[in-house]
C-alpha positions as semicolon CSV with decimal commas, in nm:
position;residue;x (nm);y (nm);z (nm)
1;M;2,746;17,388;8,501
2;R;2,771;16,983;8,633
3;K;3,121;17,022;8,726
4;G;2,986;17,381;8,971
5;I;2,678;17,181;9,113
6;L;2,982;16,929;9,191
7;C;3,230;17,205;9,353
8;V;2,960;17,331;9,517
9;I;2,863;16,985;9,646
10;L;3,200;16,842;9,738
11;G;3,255;17,234;9,953
12;C;2,915;17,168;10,142
13;F;2,991;16,804;10,221
14;F;3,392;16,879;10,340
15;S;3,224;17,200;10,565
16;I;3,025;16,943;10,759
17;L;3,341;16,763;10,804
18;C;3,470;16,981;10,958
19;H;3,196;17,077;11,237
20;G;3,091;16,921;11,568
21;Q;2,744;16,858;11,501
22;V;2,806;16,574;11,266
23;S;2,630;16,183;11,185
24;F;2,789;15,918;10,991
25;G;2,614;15,626;10,947
26;V;2,577;15,335;10,635
27;N;2,226;15,266;10,377
28;A;2,135;15,025;10,188
29;S;1,878;15,122;9,913
30;I;1,613;14,964;9,642
31;T;1,591;15,191;9,323
32;S;1,333;15,228;9,079
33;S;1,469;15,439;8,762
34;T;1,381;15,466;8,414
35;L;1,386;15,794;8,136
36;S;1,151;16,033;8,021
37;E;1,032;15,789;7,741
38;N;0,626;15,700;7,696
39;F;0,755;15,347;7,616
40;A;1,053;15,299;7,868
41;K;1,012;15,013;8,112
42;S;1,174;15,076;8,539
43;K;1,459;14,886;8,621
44;T;1,520;14,716;8,969
45;G;1,852;14,820;9,117
46;I;2,046;14,925;9,457
47;Q;2,215;15,185;9,607
48;I;2,441;15,168;9,945
49;G;2,612;15,421;10,052
50;V;2,763;15,622;10,362
51;L;2,555;15,833;10,544
52;C;2,711;16,236;10,647
53;N;2,468;16,436;10,820
54;Y;2,514;16,788;10,988
55;E;2,228;16,952;11,256
56;L;2,233;17,250;11,136
57;N;1,935;17,386;11,460
58;E;1,699;17,279;11,615
59;D;1,486;17,224;11,308
60;L;1,663;17,188;11,011
61;T;1,946;16,931;10,898
62;L;2,095;16,874;10,640
63;L;2,161;16,544;10,491
64;S;2,431;16,373;10,238
65;G;2,663;16,128;10,195
66;L;2,830;15,945;9,906
67;G;2,656;15,611;9,756
68;Y;2,709;15,353;9,490
69;V;2,397;15,273;9,308
70;V;2,240;15,065;9,046
71;K;1,995;15,243;8,783
72;G;1,881;15,183;8,437
73;V;1,578;15,130;8,167
74;N;1,370;14,828;8,025
75;G;1,259;14,813;7,719
76;L;1,387;15,098;7,533
77;W;1,291;15,085;7,119
78;S;1,405;15,202;6,857
79;D;1,245;15,386;6,565
80;L;1,335;15,188;6,297
81;N;1,097;14,927;6,154
82;Y;1,261;14,612;5,957
83;S;1,028;14,393;5,817
84;Q;0,820;14,404;6,083
85;Q;1,103;14,365;6,337
86;L;1,114;14,618;6,616
87;K;1,450;14,668;6,832
88;M;1,442;14,756;7,211
89;F;1,692;14,694;7,431
90;D;1,739;14,711;7,862
91;V;2,065;14,884;8,030
92;Q;2,177;14,844;8,372
93;L;2,399;15,155;8,471
94;S;2,656;15,175;8,790
95;Y;2,708;15,550;8,965
96;L;2,891;15,682;9,214
97;E;2,645;15,958;9,352
98;L;2,680;16,256;9,597
99;P;2,373;16,401;9,730
100;L;2,333;16,723;9,902
101;S;1,946;16,808;10,104
102;I;1,806;17,032;10,391
103;G;1,565;16,910;10,621
104;Y;1,303;17,003;10,841
105;K;1,321;16,844;11,132
106;I;0,939;16,755;11,278
107;P;0,937;16,479;11,604
108;I;0,601;16,261;11,658
109;G;0,687;16,146;11,965
110;N;0,996;15,992;12,179
111;N;1,327;16,024;11,964
112;I;1,066;15,972;11,610
113;R;1,119;16,256;11,382
114;L;0,967;16,304;11,042
115;I;1,250;16,453;10,820
116;P;1,111;16,607;10,439
117;N;1,366;16,748;10,259
118;V;1,453;16,891;9,971
119;G;1,745;16,922;9,709
120;I;2,033;16,809;9,484
121;F;2,258;16,500;9,355
122;V;2,502;16,472;9,085
123;S;2,639;16,152;8,969
124;Y;2,923;15,985;8,793
125;G;2,884;15,684;8,582
126;L;3,097;15,375;8,621
127;H;3,048;15,146;8,424
128;G;2,720;14,969;8,241
129;H;2,576;14,669;8,092
130;S;2,356;14,659;7,795
131;E;2,168;14,408;7,576
132;I;1,966;14,434;7,262
133;K;1,606;14,258;7,212
134;S;1,425;14,158;6,837
135;I;1,119;14,212;6,896
136;N;0,898;13,961;6,576
137;F;0,545;14,059;6,610
138;E;0,451;13,840;6,351
139;A;0,565;13,526;6,536
140;E;0,530;13,688;6,855
141;E;0,826;13,591;6,999
142;V;1,137;13,764;7,215
143;F;1,469;13,707;7,045
144;R;1,789;13,772;7,202
145;F;2,046;13,800;7,007
146;A;2,429;13,623;7,183
147;D;2,688;13,883;7,184
148;N;2,499;14,192;7,153
149;S;2,642;14,285;7,478
150;W;2,876;14,612;7,582
151;N;2,929;14,890;7,766
152;P;2,634;15,193;7,739
153;F;2,857;15,494;7,829
154;K;3,036;15,417;7,502
155;D;2,879;15,410;7,149
156;E;2,828;15,063;6,935
157;K;2,744;15,044;6,579
158;F;2,541;14,708;6,450
159;N;2,591;14,667;6,097
160;D;2,333;14,376;6,102
161;W;2,041;14,643;6,142
162;A;2,102;14,864;5,836
163;Q;2,433;15,028;6,053
164;T;2,177;15,153;6,322
165;T;2,414;15,295;6,562
166;V;2,313;15,320;6,866
167;T;2,460;15,647;7,084
168;A;2,623;15,684;7,464
169;F;2,524;15,782;7,753
170;E;2,633;16,043;7,924
171;R;2,887;15,948;8,241
172;W;2,778;16,276;8,434
173;D;2,390;16,275;8,551
174;Y;2,256;16,567;8,811
175;G;1,947;16,733;8,891
176;V;1,679;16,751;9,209
177;R;1,551;16,530;9,492
178;S;1,268;16,580;9,718
179;G;1,242;16,322;9,983
180;L;1,103;16,159;10,322
181;N;1,280;16,043;10,648
182;I;1,142;15,861;10,914
183;E;1,473;15,877;11,212
184;A;1,359;15,681;11,545
185;G;1,667;15,679;11,738
186;N;1,992;15,525;11,515
187;I;1,747;15,359;11,294
188;I;1,679;15,587;10,982
189;C;1,399;15,511;10,660
190;H;1,457;15,685;10,370
191;G;1,215;15,719;10,040
192;A;1,359;16,018;9,738
193;Y;1,281;16,101;9,401
194;D;1,528;16,185;9,136
195;F;1,412;16,423;8,884
196;G;1,735;16,450;8,602
197;F;1,819;16,740;8,428
198;N;2,100;16,654;8,209
199;K;2,008;16,515;7,858
200;V;2,163;16,183;7,981
201;W;2,115;15,966;7,650
202;N;1,992;16,058;7,235
203;G;1,896;15,760;7,130
204;Y;1,956;15,528;6,803
205;G;2,204;15,786;6,626
206;K;2,021;16,054;6,491
207;M;1,681;15,919;6,521
208;G;1,650;15,907;6,894
209;N;1,517;16,190;7,132
210;A;1,692;16,318;7,464
211;L;1,572;16,110;7,725
212;K;1,669;16,263;8,138
213;S;1,661;16,011;8,440
214;R;1,377;15,921;8,673
215;S;1,452;15,756;8,986
216;L;1,188;15,668;9,279
217;I;1,422;15,552;9,623
218;I;1,383;15,314;9,926
219;G;1,575;15,199;10,201
220;I;1,687;15,195;10,536
221;G;2,025;15,323;10,701
222;Y;2,261;15,323;11,101
223;K;2,287;15,632;11,290
224;F;2,588;15,573;11,426
């Protein structure tokens, strides 16, 4: 399914490039991302990339591009409890992301317009970083153990915690996006929320639940 979605997006993207009413640009954003887990905390990241927009007509526009985005999550808890210690870990994930949205242009002033938009996104995980913390509630302290960093896109086994296995994150992610752009001349201010459909993580071995990505994106761009 994810390959089919990617093929559709790429087909639309290259079709856009073949037409004349295309504008290009660059953008940079701040992201706040997490997973569909009640106890997970959001992680702040960045997004940088290129824009490629196609004016369908006076009212509609296609919004696309290609970006490098840093997502992740903080404070993922284990379902296990050993000697009044719980373990949690923080994750940073870097993706190559391709969105495709359709927007409706609403003029609100001289060369200024609002563009509410909806669409989809597909991401592929390039690399990442993870580290585990141990929480001791008796001492009310957080201990960050040495040599506990690993690539979250690969399985990792910790023998010192009753052979706990932290399963790998899925490299592919996809879902729906809703957003709002404000264009003033060549300047673009944009915000979007990504709701992932793919189960990107299955937790600690067989004890976890399949979790999906959630991301808030706010940024600014320049259209050439």
